[in-house]
PDB file of C-alpha atoms in Angstrom:
ATOM      1  CA  ILE A  49     207.655 144.049 -11.685  1.00  0.00           C
ATOM      2  CA  VAL A  50     208.730 143.490 -15.499  1.00  0.00           C
ATOM      3  CA  MET A  51     209.674 146.528 -17.020  1.00  0.00           C
ATOM      4  CA  ILE A  52     208.603 147.406 -20.678  1.00  0.00           C
ATOM      5  CA  LYS A  53     210.577 149.592 -22.803  1.00  0.00           C
ATOM      6  CA  LYS A  54     209.179 151.226 -25.964  1.00  0.00           C
ATOM      7  CA  VAL A  55     211.745 150.483 -28.686  1.00  0.00           C
ATOM      8  CA  SER A  56     212.108 150.455 -32.578  1.00  0.00           C
ATOM      9  CA  PHE A  57     214.322 148.736 -34.913  1.00  0.00           C
ATOM     10  CA  ALA A  58     214.556 148.182 -38.854  1.00  0.00           C
ATOM     11  CA  ASN A  59     213.045 145.790 -41.282  1.00  0.00           C
ATOM     12  CA  ASN A  60     215.124 147.233 -44.377  1.00  0.00           C
ATOM     13  CA  ALA A  61     213.326 150.651 -44.866  1.00  0.00           C
ATOM     14  CA  VAL A  62     210.191 149.876 -42.572  1.00  0.00           C
ATOM     15  CA  GLN A  63     209.993 150.770 -38.726  1.00  0.00           C
ATOM     16  CA  ILE A  64     209.030 148.173 -36.416  1.00  0.00           C
ATOM     17  CA  ALA A  65     207.549 149.150 -32.991  1.00  0.00           C
ATOM     18  CA  ALA A  66     208.808 147.009 -30.391  1.00  0.00           C
ATOM     19  CA  HIS A  67     208.277 146.206 -26.652  1.00  0.00           C
ATOM     20  CA  VAL A  68     211.555 145.034 -24.668  1.00  0.00           C
ATOM     21  CA  HIS A  69     210.315 143.213 -21.486  1.00  0.00           C
ATOM     22  CA  LEU A  70     213.025 142.739 -18.896  1.00  0.00           C
ATOM     23  CA  PRO A  71     213.381 141.006 -15.874  1.00  0.00           C
ATOM     24  CA  ASP A  72     212.261 142.952 -12.258  1.00  0.00           C
ATOM     25  CA  ASP A  73     215.745 142.176 -11.002  1.00  0.00           C
ATOM     26  CA  PHE A  74     216.798 143.967 -14.083  1.00  0.00           C
ATOM     27  CA  ARG A  75     220.930 144.990 -14.013  1.00  0.00           C
ATOM     28  CA  GLU A  76     222.224 147.000 -17.061  1.00  0.00           C
ATOM     29  CA  ASP A  77     225.877 144.963 -16.293  1.00  0.00           C
ATOM     30  CA  LYS A  78     224.439 141.283 -16.724  1.00  0.00           C
ATOM     31  CA  LYS A  79     224.073 139.004 -19.223  1.00  0.00           C
ATOM     32  CA  TYR A  80     221.003 137.768 -19.910  1.00  0.00           C
ATOM     33  CA  PRO A  81     219.324 134.816 -22.180  1.00  0.00           C
ATOM     34  CA  ALA A  82     217.074 136.376 -24.715  1.00  0.00           C
ATOM     35  CA  LEU A  83     213.918 135.628 -26.651  1.00  0.00           C
ATOM     36  CA  VAL A  84     212.001 136.775 -29.915  1.00  0.00           C
ATOM     37  CA  GLY A  85     208.511 136.545 -29.444  1.00  0.00           C
ATOM     38  CA  ILE A  86     206.147 136.721 -32.707  1.00  0.00           C
ATOM     39  CA  HIS A  87     202.284 137.220 -32.466  1.00  0.00           C
ATOM     40  CA  PRO A  88     199.600 135.779 -34.244  1.00  0.00           C
ATOM     41  CA  MET A  89     198.011 136.616 -37.407  1.00  0.00           C
ATOM     42  CA  GLY A  90     195.877 139.881 -36.824  1.00  0.00           C
ATOM     43  CA  GLY A  91     197.736 140.452 -33.445  1.00  0.00           C
ATOM     44  CA  VAL A  92     199.506 142.969 -31.961  1.00  0.00           C
ATOM     45  CA  LYS A  93     202.467 143.123 -29.262  1.00  0.00           C
ATOM     46  CA  GLU A  94     200.129 144.272 -26.666  1.00  0.00           C
ATOM     47  CA  GLN A  95     197.789 141.013 -26.790  1.00  0.00           C
ATOM     48  CA  THR A  96     198.512 137.215 -26.134  1.00  0.00           C
ATOM     49  CA  ILE A  97     202.261 137.616 -26.802  1.00  0.00           C
ATOM     50  CA  GLY A  98     202.814 140.556 -24.676  1.00  0.00           C
ATOM     51  CA  LEU A  99     201.335 138.478 -21.924  1.00  0.00           C
ATOM     52  CA  TYR A 100     203.801 135.865 -22.548  1.00  0.00           C
ATOM     53  CA  ALA A 101     206.733 137.946 -22.888  1.00  0.00           C
ATOM     54  CA  ARG A 102     205.731 139.790 -19.536  1.00  0.00           C
ATOM     55  CA  LYS A 103     205.638 136.028 -17.746  1.00  0.00           C
ATOM     56  CA  LEU A 104     208.592 135.096 -19.529  1.00  0.00           C
ATOM     57  CA  ALA A 105     210.780 138.284 -18.307  1.00  0.00           C
ATOM     58  CA  ALA A 106     209.581 137.006 -14.795  1.00  0.00           C
ATOM     59  CA  HIS A 107     211.584 133.814 -14.968  1.00  0.00           C
ATOM     60  CA  GLY A 108     214.673 136.190 -16.067  1.00  0.00           C
ATOM     61  CA  PHE A 109     214.464 136.451 -19.456  1.00  0.00           C
ATOM     62  CA  VAL A 110     214.983 139.802 -21.643  1.00  0.00           C
ATOM     63  CA  VAL A 111     212.068 139.166 -24.371  1.00  0.00           C
ATOM     64  CA  VAL A 112     211.593 141.259 -27.220  1.00  0.00           C
ATOM     65  CA  VAL A 113     208.220 141.634 -29.050  1.00  0.00           C
ATOM     66  CA  TYR A 114     207.038 143.922 -31.922  1.00  0.00           C
ATOM     67  CA  ASP A 115     204.235 144.783 -34.296  1.00  0.00           C
ATOM     68  CA  SER A 116     205.337 142.754 -37.894  1.00  0.00           C
ATOM     69  CA  SER A 117     205.792 145.268 -40.759  1.00  0.00           C
ATOM     70  CA  CYS A 118     202.515 146.620 -42.151  1.00  0.00           C
ATOM     71  CA  GLN A 119     200.732 145.922 -39.155  1.00  0.00           C
ATOM     72  CA  GLY A 120     199.998 147.787 -35.529  1.00  0.00           C
ATOM     73  CA  GLU A 121     202.468 150.521 -34.653  1.00  0.00           C
ATOM     74  CA  SER A 122     205.131 149.538 -37.379  1.00  0.00           C
ATOM     75  CA  GLY A 123     205.476 151.096 -40.573  1.00  0.00           C
ATOM     76  CA  GLY A 124     204.839 149.671 -43.767  1.00  0.00           C
ATOM     77  CA  GLU A 125     202.161 149.358 -46.711  1.00  0.00           C
ATOM     78  CA  PRO A 126     199.699 148.059 -47.815  1.00  0.00           C
ATOM     79  CA  ARG A 127     198.468 148.008 -44.090  1.00  0.00           C
ATOM     80  CA  LEU A 128     197.595 144.678 -42.480  1.00  0.00           C
ATOM     81  CA  LEU A 129     199.614 142.969 -45.453  1.00  0.00           C
ATOM     82  CA  GLU A 130     200.219 139.156 -43.875  1.00  0.00           C
ATOM     83  CA  ASP A 131     203.504 138.400 -46.257  1.00  0.00           C
ATOM     84  CA  PRO A 132     205.401 135.140 -44.512  1.00  0.00           C
ATOM     85  CA  ALA A 133     208.590 136.134 -46.032  1.00  0.00           C
ATOM     86  CA  ILE A 134     208.380 139.386 -44.486  1.00  0.00           C
ATOM     87  CA  ARG A 135     207.223 138.334 -41.112  1.00  0.00           C
ATOM     88  CA  VAL A 136     210.231 136.227 -41.421  1.00  0.00           C
ATOM     89  CA  GLU A 137     212.692 138.433 -41.768  1.00  0.00           C
ATOM     90  CA  ASP A 138     210.759 140.590 -39.236  1.00  0.00           C
ATOM     91  CA  ALA A 139     212.296 138.130 -36.776  1.00  0.00           C
ATOM     92  CA  ARG A 140     215.690 137.944 -38.377  1.00  0.00           C
ATOM     93  CA  CYS A 141     215.440 141.519 -37.606  1.00  0.00           C
ATOM     94  CA  ALA A 142     214.658 141.303 -33.865  1.00  0.00           C
ATOM     95  CA  ALA A 143     217.581 139.243 -33.744  1.00  0.00           C
ATOM     96  CA  ASP A 144     219.712 141.767 -35.205  1.00  0.00           C
ATOM     97  CA  PHE A 145     218.106 144.228 -32.501  1.00  0.00           C
ATOM     98  CA  LEU A 146     219.001 142.094 -29.695  1.00  0.00           C
ATOM     99  CA  THR A 147     222.264 141.612 -30.669  1.00  0.00           C
ATOM    100  CA  THR A 148     222.946 145.295 -30.110  1.00  0.00           C
ATOM    101  CA  LEU A 149     222.008 145.136 -26.468  1.00  0.00           C
ATOM    102  CA  PRO A 150     225.109 145.155 -23.926  1.00  0.00           C
ATOM    103  CA  TYR A 151     222.719 142.920 -21.533  1.00  0.00           C
ATOM    104  CA  VAL A 152     222.199 140.420 -24.181  1.00  0.00           C
ATOM    105  CA  ASP A 153     223.814 136.975 -24.394  1.00  0.00           C
ATOM    106  CA  VAL A 154     223.949 136.457 -27.611  1.00  0.00           C
ATOM    107  CA  GLU A 155     224.625 132.638 -27.276  1.00  0.00           C
ATOM    108  CA  CYS A 156     222.014 132.444 -25.880  1.00  0.00           C
ATOM    109  CA  MET A 157     218.924 133.133 -27.605  1.00  0.00           C
ATOM    110  CA  GLY A 158     215.875 131.840 -28.696  1.00  0.00           C
ATOM    111  CA  VAL A 159     212.363 132.323 -30.556  1.00  0.00           C
ATOM    112  CA  PHE A 160     209.120 131.518 -29.994  1.00  0.00           C
ATOM    113  CA  GLY A 161     205.452 132.696 -31.178  1.00  0.00           C
ATOM    114  CA  ILE A 162     201.937 131.889 -31.206  1.00  0.00           C
ATOM    115  CA  CYS A 163     199.634 130.683 -33.654  1.00  0.00           C
ATOM    116  CA  ALA A 164     200.531 131.623 -36.959  1.00  0.00           C
ATOM    117  CA  GLY A 165     204.069 133.463 -35.195  1.00  0.00           C
ATOM    118  CA  GLY A 166     204.635 129.971 -33.787  1.00  0.00           C
ATOM    119  CA  GLY A 167     204.800 128.678 -37.860  1.00  0.00           C
ATOM    120  CA  TYR A 168     206.941 131.849 -38.340  1.00  0.00           C
ATOM    121  CA  ALA A 169     209.160 130.933 -35.357  1.00  0.00           C
ATOM    122  CA  LEU A 170     209.555 127.371 -36.987  1.00  0.00           C
ATOM    123  CA  SER A 171     210.301 128.665 -40.185  1.00  0.00           C
ATOM    124  CA  VAL A 172     212.788 131.406 -39.358  1.00  0.00           C
ATOM    125  CA  ALA A 173     214.645 129.109 -36.987  1.00  0.00           C
ATOM    126  CA  GLN A 174     215.618 126.826 -39.881  1.00  0.00           C
ATOM    127  CA  THR A 175     218.013 129.412 -41.440  1.00  0.00           C
ATOM    128  CA  GLU A 176     218.995 131.683 -38.442  1.00  0.00           C
ATOM    129  CA  ARG A 177     221.108 129.961 -36.758  1.00  0.00           C
ATOM    130  CA  ARG A 178     221.823 132.533 -33.938  1.00  0.00           C
ATOM    131  CA  PHE A 179     218.125 130.950 -32.324  1.00  0.00           C
ATOM    132  CA  LYS A 180     219.492 128.302 -30.543  1.00  0.00           C
ATOM    133  CA  ALA A 181     215.861 127.154 -29.437  1.00  0.00           C
ATOM    134  CA  VAL A 182     212.623 127.273 -30.988  1.00  0.00           C
ATOM    135  CA  ALA A 183     209.222 126.997 -29.432  1.00  0.00           C
ATOM    136  CA  GLY A 184     205.360 127.233 -30.866  1.00  0.00           C
ATOM    137  CA  ILE A 185     202.431 127.467 -28.894  1.00  0.00           C
ATOM    138  CA  SER A 186     199.421 126.841 -30.980  1.00  0.00           C
ATOM    139  CA  ALA A 187     201.710 126.580 -33.799  1.00  0.00           C
ATOM    140  CA  THR A 188     199.827 127.431 -37.234  1.00  0.00           C
ATOM    141  CA  PRO A 189     202.507 127.429 -40.040  1.00  0.00           C
ATOM    142  CA  MET A 190     200.414 129.895 -42.632  1.00  0.00           C
ATOM    143  CA  GLY A 191     201.443 128.223 -45.906  1.00  0.00           C
ATOM    144  CA  GLU A 192     199.889 125.115 -44.647  1.00  0.00           C
ATOM    145  CA  ALA A 193     196.926 126.455 -43.042  1.00  0.00           C
ATOM    146  CA  ALA A 194     196.046 128.049 -46.218  1.00  0.00           C
ATOM    147  CA  ARG A 195     196.162 124.921 -48.124  1.00  0.00           C
ATOM    148  CA  THR A 196     194.263 123.097 -45.846  1.00  0.00           C
ATOM    149  CA  VAL A 197     191.379 123.170 -43.618  1.00  0.00           C
ATOM    150  CA  PHE A 198     193.107 122.150 -40.322  1.00  0.00           C
ATOM    151  CA  GLY A 199     194.910 119.724 -41.874  1.00  0.00           C
ATOM    152  CA  ARG A 200     192.275 118.374 -44.511  1.00  0.00           C
ATOM    153  CA  PRO A 201     194.063 119.808 -47.948  1.00  0.00           C
ATOM    154  CA  ILE A 202     192.185 122.038 -50.147  1.00  0.00           C
ATOM    155  CA  PRO A 203     191.290 120.936 -53.524  1.00  0.00           C
ATOM    156  CA  GLY A 204     193.795 122.314 -56.192  1.00  0.00           C
ATOM    157  CA  ALA A 205     190.678 124.027 -58.044  1.00  0.00           C
ATOM    158  CA  GLU A 206     189.805 126.155 -55.135  1.00  0.00           C
ATOM    159  CA  LEU A 207     193.208 127.512 -54.437  1.00  0.00           C
ATOM    160  CA  ILE A 208     193.410 128.456 -57.882  1.00  0.00           C
ATOM    161  CA  LYS A 209     190.031 130.370 -57.462  1.00  0.00           C
ATOM    162  CA  THR A 210     191.870 131.756 -54.489  1.00  0.00           C
ATOM    163  CA  LEU A 211     194.764 132.882 -56.682  1.00  0.00           C
ATOM    164  CA  GLU A 212     192.395 133.986 -59.388  1.00  0.00           C
ATOM    165  CA  ALA A 213     190.413 136.264 -57.120  1.00  0.00           C
ATOM    166  CA  ALA A 214     193.948 137.968 -55.340  1.00  0.00           C
ATOM    167  CA  ALA A 215     195.272 138.338 -59.280  1.00  0.00           C
ATOM    168  CA  SER A 216     191.848 140.341 -60.354  1.00  0.00           C
ATOM    169  CA  GLN A 217     192.420 142.338 -56.928  1.00  0.00           C
ATOM    170  CA  ARG A 218     195.739 143.377 -57.622  1.00  0.00           C
ATOM    171  CA  THR A 219     195.039 144.175 -61.193  1.00  0.00           C
ATOM    172  CA  ALA A 220     192.218 146.675 -59.702  1.00  0.00           C
ATOM    173  CA  GLU A 221     194.345 147.964 -57.011  1.00  0.00           C
ATOM    174  CA  ALA A 222     197.051 148.654 -59.546  1.00  0.00           C
ATOM    175  CA  ARG A 223     194.308 150.551 -61.375  1.00  0.00           C
ATOM    176  CA  GLY A 224     193.428 152.647 -58.375  1.00  0.00           C
ATOM    177  CA  ALA A 225     190.891 150.566 -56.471  1.00  0.00           C
ATOM    178  CA  GLU A 226     190.267 150.232 -53.056  1.00  0.00           C
ATOM    179  CA  THR A 227     191.927 147.438 -51.125  1.00  0.00           C
ATOM    180  CA  VAL A 228     189.721 144.615 -50.239  1.00  0.00           C
ATOM    181  CA  TYR A 229     190.392 142.978 -46.887  1.00  0.00           C
ATOM    182  CA  LEU A 230     189.476 139.707 -45.283  1.00  0.00           C
ATOM    183  CA  PRO A 231     188.587 139.188 -41.833  1.00  0.00           C
ATOM    184  CA  THR A 232     190.922 137.023 -39.915  1.00  0.00           C
ATOM    185  CA  VAL A 233     188.094 135.645 -37.580  1.00  0.00           C
ATOM    186  CA  PRO A 234     184.464 136.156 -37.690  1.00  0.00           C
ATOM    187  CA  GLU A 235     183.694 139.867 -36.994  1.00  0.00           C
ATOM    188  CA  ARG A 236     180.074 139.516 -35.886  1.00  0.00           C
ATOM    189  CA  LEU A 237     178.397 136.880 -33.921  1.00  0.00           C
ATOM    190  CA  GLU A 238     175.787 136.478 -36.351  1.00  0.00           C
ATOM    191  CA  ASP A 239     178.483 134.972 -38.421  1.00  0.00           C
ATOM    192  CA  ILE A 240     178.938 132.185 -36.417  1.00  0.00           C
ATOM    193  CA  ASN A 241     176.761 128.839 -36.191  1.00  0.00           C
ATOM    194  CA  GLU A 242     177.369 125.340 -35.499  1.00  0.00           C
ATOM    195  CA  LYS A 243     179.572 124.587 -38.173  1.00  0.00           C
ATOM    196  CA  THR A 244     181.788 127.486 -37.404  1.00  0.00           C
ATOM    197  CA  PRO A 245     185.401 125.841 -36.204  1.00  0.00           C
ATOM    198  CA  THR A 246     186.339 126.396 -32.390  1.00  0.00           C
ATOM    199  CA  MET A 247     189.508 128.347 -33.159  1.00  0.00           C
ATOM    200  CA  MET A 248     187.320 130.887 -35.491  1.00  0.00           C
ATOM    201  CA  ARG A 249     184.281 130.942 -32.880  1.00  0.00           C
ATOM    202  CA  GLU A 250     186.724 131.655 -29.894  1.00  0.00           C
ATOM    203  CA  GLY A 251     188.613 133.943 -32.179  1.00  0.00           C
ATOM    204  CA  HIS A 252     185.983 136.155 -32.527  1.00  0.00           C
ATOM    205  CA  ASP A 253     185.644 135.996 -28.569  1.00  0.00           C
ATOM    206  CA  TYR A 254     189.284 137.079 -28.262  1.00  0.00           C
ATOM    207  CA  TYR A 255     189.968 139.532 -30.817  1.00  0.00           C
ATOM    208  CA  HIS A 256     186.056 141.735 -31.212  1.00  0.00           C
ATOM    209  CA  THR A 257     185.272 141.552 -27.362  1.00  0.00           C
ATOM    210  CA  PRO A 258     187.095 143.207 -24.502  1.00  0.00           C
ATOM    211  CA  ARG A 259     188.511 139.863 -23.758  1.00  0.00           C
ATOM    212  CA  GLY A 260     191.588 140.522 -26.106  1.00  0.00           C
ATOM    213  CA  GLN A 261     190.538 143.338 -28.675  1.00  0.00           C
ATOM    214  CA  HIS A 262     192.850 146.146 -29.297  1.00  0.00           C
ATOM    215  CA  PRO A 263     192.605 149.184 -31.551  1.00  0.00           C
ATOM    216  CA  ASN A 264     195.727 148.247 -33.703  1.00  0.00           C
ATOM    217  CA  ALA A 265     194.246 145.004 -34.308  1.00  0.00           C
ATOM    218  CA  PRO A 266     191.283 144.961 -36.651  1.00  0.00           C
ATOM    219  CA  GLY A 267     191.262 141.416 -37.621  1.00  0.00           C
ATOM    220  CA  LEU A 268     191.601 142.066 -41.192  1.00  0.00           C
ATOM    221  CA  PHE A 269     194.096 141.383 -43.984  1.00  0.00           C
ATOM    222  CA  PRO A 270     194.280 141.962 -47.452  1.00  0.00           C
ATOM    223  CA  LEU A 271     193.124 139.682 -50.414  1.00  0.00           C
ATOM    224  CA  THR A 272     196.307 140.348 -52.061  1.00  0.00           C
ATOM    225  CA  SER A 273     198.091 138.594 -49.181  1.00  0.00           C
ATOM    226  CA  MET A 274     196.642 135.008 -50.419  1.00  0.00           C
ATOM    227  CA  ASP A 275     198.952 134.708 -53.159  1.00  0.00           C
ATOM    228  CA  LYS A 276     202.177 134.970 -50.669  1.00  0.00           C
ATOM    229  CA  MET A 277     200.395 132.828 -48.098  1.00  0.00           C
ATOM    230  CA  LEU A 278     199.561 129.884 -50.306  1.00  0.00           C
ATOM    231  CA  ALA A 279     203.366 130.039 -51.714  1.00  0.00           C
ATOM    232  CA  PHE A 280     204.974 129.683 -48.130  1.00  0.00           C
ATOM    233  CA  SER A 281     206.023 126.449 -46.558  1.00  0.00           C
ATOM    234  CA  VAL A 282     207.241 125.849 -43.095  1.00  0.00           C
ATOM    235  CA  PHE A 283     207.194 121.979 -43.179  1.00  0.00           C
ATOM    236  CA  THR A 284     209.356 121.597 -46.362  1.00  0.00           C
ATOM    237  CA  LEU A 285     213.035 121.854 -44.803  1.00  0.00           C
ATOM    238  CA  ILE A 286     211.835 121.034 -40.831  1.00  0.00           C
ATOM    239  CA  PRO A 287     213.890 117.607 -41.199  1.00  0.00           C
ATOM    240  CA  ASP A 288     217.050 118.827 -42.634  1.00  0.00           C
ATOM    241  CA  LEU A 289     217.348 122.139 -41.458  1.00  0.00           C
ATOM    242  CA  LEU A 290     215.545 122.373 -37.918  1.00  0.00           C
ATOM    243  CA  THR A 291     218.078 121.134 -36.013  1.00  0.00           C
ATOM    244  CA  GLN A 292     217.960 122.955 -32.713  1.00  0.00           C
ATOM    245  CA  PRO A 293     215.613 121.757 -29.587  1.00  0.00           C
ATOM    246  CA  LEU A 294     212.038 122.268 -30.771  1.00  0.00           C
ATOM    247  CA  LEU A 295     209.146 122.564 -28.205  1.00  0.00           C
ATOM    248  CA  LEU A 296     205.837 122.662 -29.487  1.00  0.00           C
ATOM    249  CA  ILE A 297     203.100 123.463 -27.016  1.00  0.00           C
ATOM    250  CA  ALA A 298     199.210 122.486 -28.083  1.00  0.00           C
ATOM    251  CA  GLY A 299     196.023 122.229 -26.432  1.00  0.00           C
ATOM    252  CA  SER A 300     194.514 118.776 -26.215  1.00  0.00           C
ATOM    253  CA  VAL A 301     191.297 119.620 -27.700  1.00  0.00           C
ATOM    254  CA  ALA A 302     192.600 122.317 -30.039  1.00  0.00           C
ATOM    255  CA  ASP A 303     191.203 122.119 -33.672  1.00  0.00           C
ATOM    256  CA  THR A 304     195.230 123.126 -35.069  1.00  0.00           C
ATOM    257  CA  LYS A 305     196.811 120.258 -32.910  1.00  0.00           C
ATOM    258  CA  ILE A 306     197.552 118.882 -35.981  1.00  0.00           C
ATOM    259  CA  PHE A 307     199.893 121.013 -36.975  1.00  0.00           C
ATOM    260  CA  SER A 308     202.214 120.411 -33.992  1.00  0.00           C
ATOM    261  CA  ASP A 309     201.820 116.669 -34.213  1.00  0.00           C
ATOM    262  CA  GLN A 310     202.604 117.095 -38.040  1.00  0.00           C
ATOM    263  CA  ALA A 311     205.823 119.280 -37.446  1.00  0.00           C
ATOM    264  CA  TYR A 312     207.006 116.837 -34.453  1.00  0.00           C
ATOM    265  CA  ALA A 313     206.368 114.122 -36.716  1.00  0.00           C
ATOM    266  CA  LEU A 314     209.143 116.171 -39.267  1.00  0.00           C
ATOM    267  CA  SER A 315     211.609 117.028 -36.734  1.00  0.00           C
ATOM    268  CA  ASN A 316     214.822 114.844 -36.703  1.00  0.00           C
ATOM    269  CA  GLY A 317     216.156 116.637 -33.977  1.00  0.00           C
ATOM    270  CA  GLN A 318     215.499 117.168 -29.988  1.00  0.00           C
ATOM    271  CA  LYS A 319     212.068 117.332 -29.676  1.00  0.00           C
ATOM    272  CA  GLU A 320     208.894 117.946 -26.942  1.00  0.00           C
ATOM    273  CA  LEU A 321     205.143 118.096 -27.998  1.00  0.00           C
ATOM    274  CA  PHE A 322     203.554 119.326 -24.673  1.00  0.00           C
ATOM    275  CA  VAL A 323     199.944 118.901 -24.838  1.00  0.00           C
ATOM    276  CA  VAL A 324     197.886 121.028 -22.202  1.00  0.00           C
ATOM    277  CA  GLU A 325     194.760 118.792 -21.126  1.00  0.00           C
ATOM    278  CA  GLY A 326     191.439 120.668 -21.786  1.00  0.00           C
ATOM    279  CA  ALA A 327     192.878 123.642 -23.926  1.00  0.00           C
ATOM    280  CA  THR A 328     191.913 124.729 -27.076  1.00  0.00           C
ATOM    281  CA  HIS A 329     193.897 127.167 -29.444  1.00  0.00           C
ATOM    282  CA  ILE A 330     192.420 130.496 -28.317  1.00  0.00           C
ATOM    283  CA  ALA A 331     192.705 129.031 -24.299  1.00  0.00           C
ATOM    284  CA  LEU A 332     196.536 129.088 -24.927  1.00  0.00           C
ATOM    285  CA  TYR A 333     196.223 132.932 -25.569  1.00  0.00           C
ATOM    286  CA  ASP A 334     195.108 134.193 -22.089  1.00  0.00           C
ATOM    287  CA  VAL A 335     193.119 131.453 -19.929  1.00  0.00           C
ATOM    288  CA  PRO A 336     195.439 131.607 -16.627  1.00  0.00           C
ATOM    289  CA  GLU A 337     195.483 128.142 -16.083  1.00  0.00           C
ATOM    290  CA  TYR A 338     196.702 126.881 -19.500  1.00  0.00           C
ATOM    291  CA  VAL A 339     199.198 129.862 -20.030  1.00  0.00           C
ATOM    292  CA  ASP A 340     200.538 129.422 -16.555  1.00  0.00           C
ATOM    293  CA  GLN A 341     201.323 125.874 -17.716  1.00  0.00           C
ATOM    294  CA  ALA A 342     202.582 126.692 -21.109  1.00  0.00           C
ATOM    295  CA  VAL A 343     204.998 129.477 -19.734  1.00  0.00           C
ATOM    296  CA  ALA A 344     206.645 126.971 -16.968  1.00  0.00           C
ATOM    297  CA  LYS A 345     207.141 124.824 -19.798  1.00  0.00           C
ATOM    298  CA  LEU A 346     208.392 127.382 -21.901  1.00  0.00           C
ATOM    299  CA  ALA A 347     211.032 128.848 -19.130  1.00  0.00           C
ATOM    300  CA  SER A 348     212.337 125.300 -18.717  1.00  0.00           C
ATOM    301  CA  PHE A 349     212.837 124.723 -22.029  1.00  0.00           C
ATOM    302  CA  PHE A 350     214.582 127.812 -22.837  1.00  0.00           C
ATOM    303  CA  GLY A 351     216.447 128.364 -19.471  1.00  0.00           C
ATOM    304  CA  ARG A 352     218.498 125.408 -20.903  1.00  0.00           C
ATOM    305  CA  LEU A 353     220.030 128.103 -23.220  1.00  0.00           C
ATOM    306  CA  SER A 354     222.005 129.565 -20.258  1.00  0.00           C
ATOM    307  CA  SER A 355     222.799 126.250 -18.163  1.00  0.00           C
TER     308      SER A 355
END
């Protein structure tokens, strides 16, 4: 049985709520390879990232997962903010935390993430050299994703409209107006039709039904996140700075597979794209037959850290 410890660490003045998943044969006097796991946009540590952490801990890893700044049980304002720069710094702070644990082999630390968390994992690994390997599951780089529709560029004029709306909302909030929130996935079944992308349709099923919903994950983010997301890029520095071994796991029928294809093409280092046949983006969150394939691949990949 995997043990889970509730812990916290700091990102500057913000307290981050976290879970450390420990192997079932855990001993304080041993040294273990360790992983940082980063949750999807709109997710929390108890959902898919916690499932992966639990399964990876059973393979002998110490795994820390956490609620990002301003999200879940973590501190920070405004609530539910999606700021890529802060999300990347959260992952660095998780690495800081791991280095304080006497049972962690600090030379054998890796990072992985799911959906947006996979994009943030690829981003932080570019400049956080304590991470010796990096993996993304259904990896979605938030800047590139915000500027495209599954890889198809959104016209600049449309992006400017979004930025104007974010600017107007910042002015309104500075003058005392209420925060305006946008949904990360459709909130109601009636918001879904035949044109709704599979990721969004299945995202509703995961986040807004008993399948995966959690009270700390309302599926909203402030409109004022958009300026930060549109300014962010994961891909730009991959060719030069992402030199650690890279594993990308994507479903064969995932509408976000294009991002894994693009990241793979950009990487000049040791890399692998593992395609899970029949899996969609969201199926890799919790469908056992697909998750088990992904976890086995992750365990083998990160197992080389301590070999």
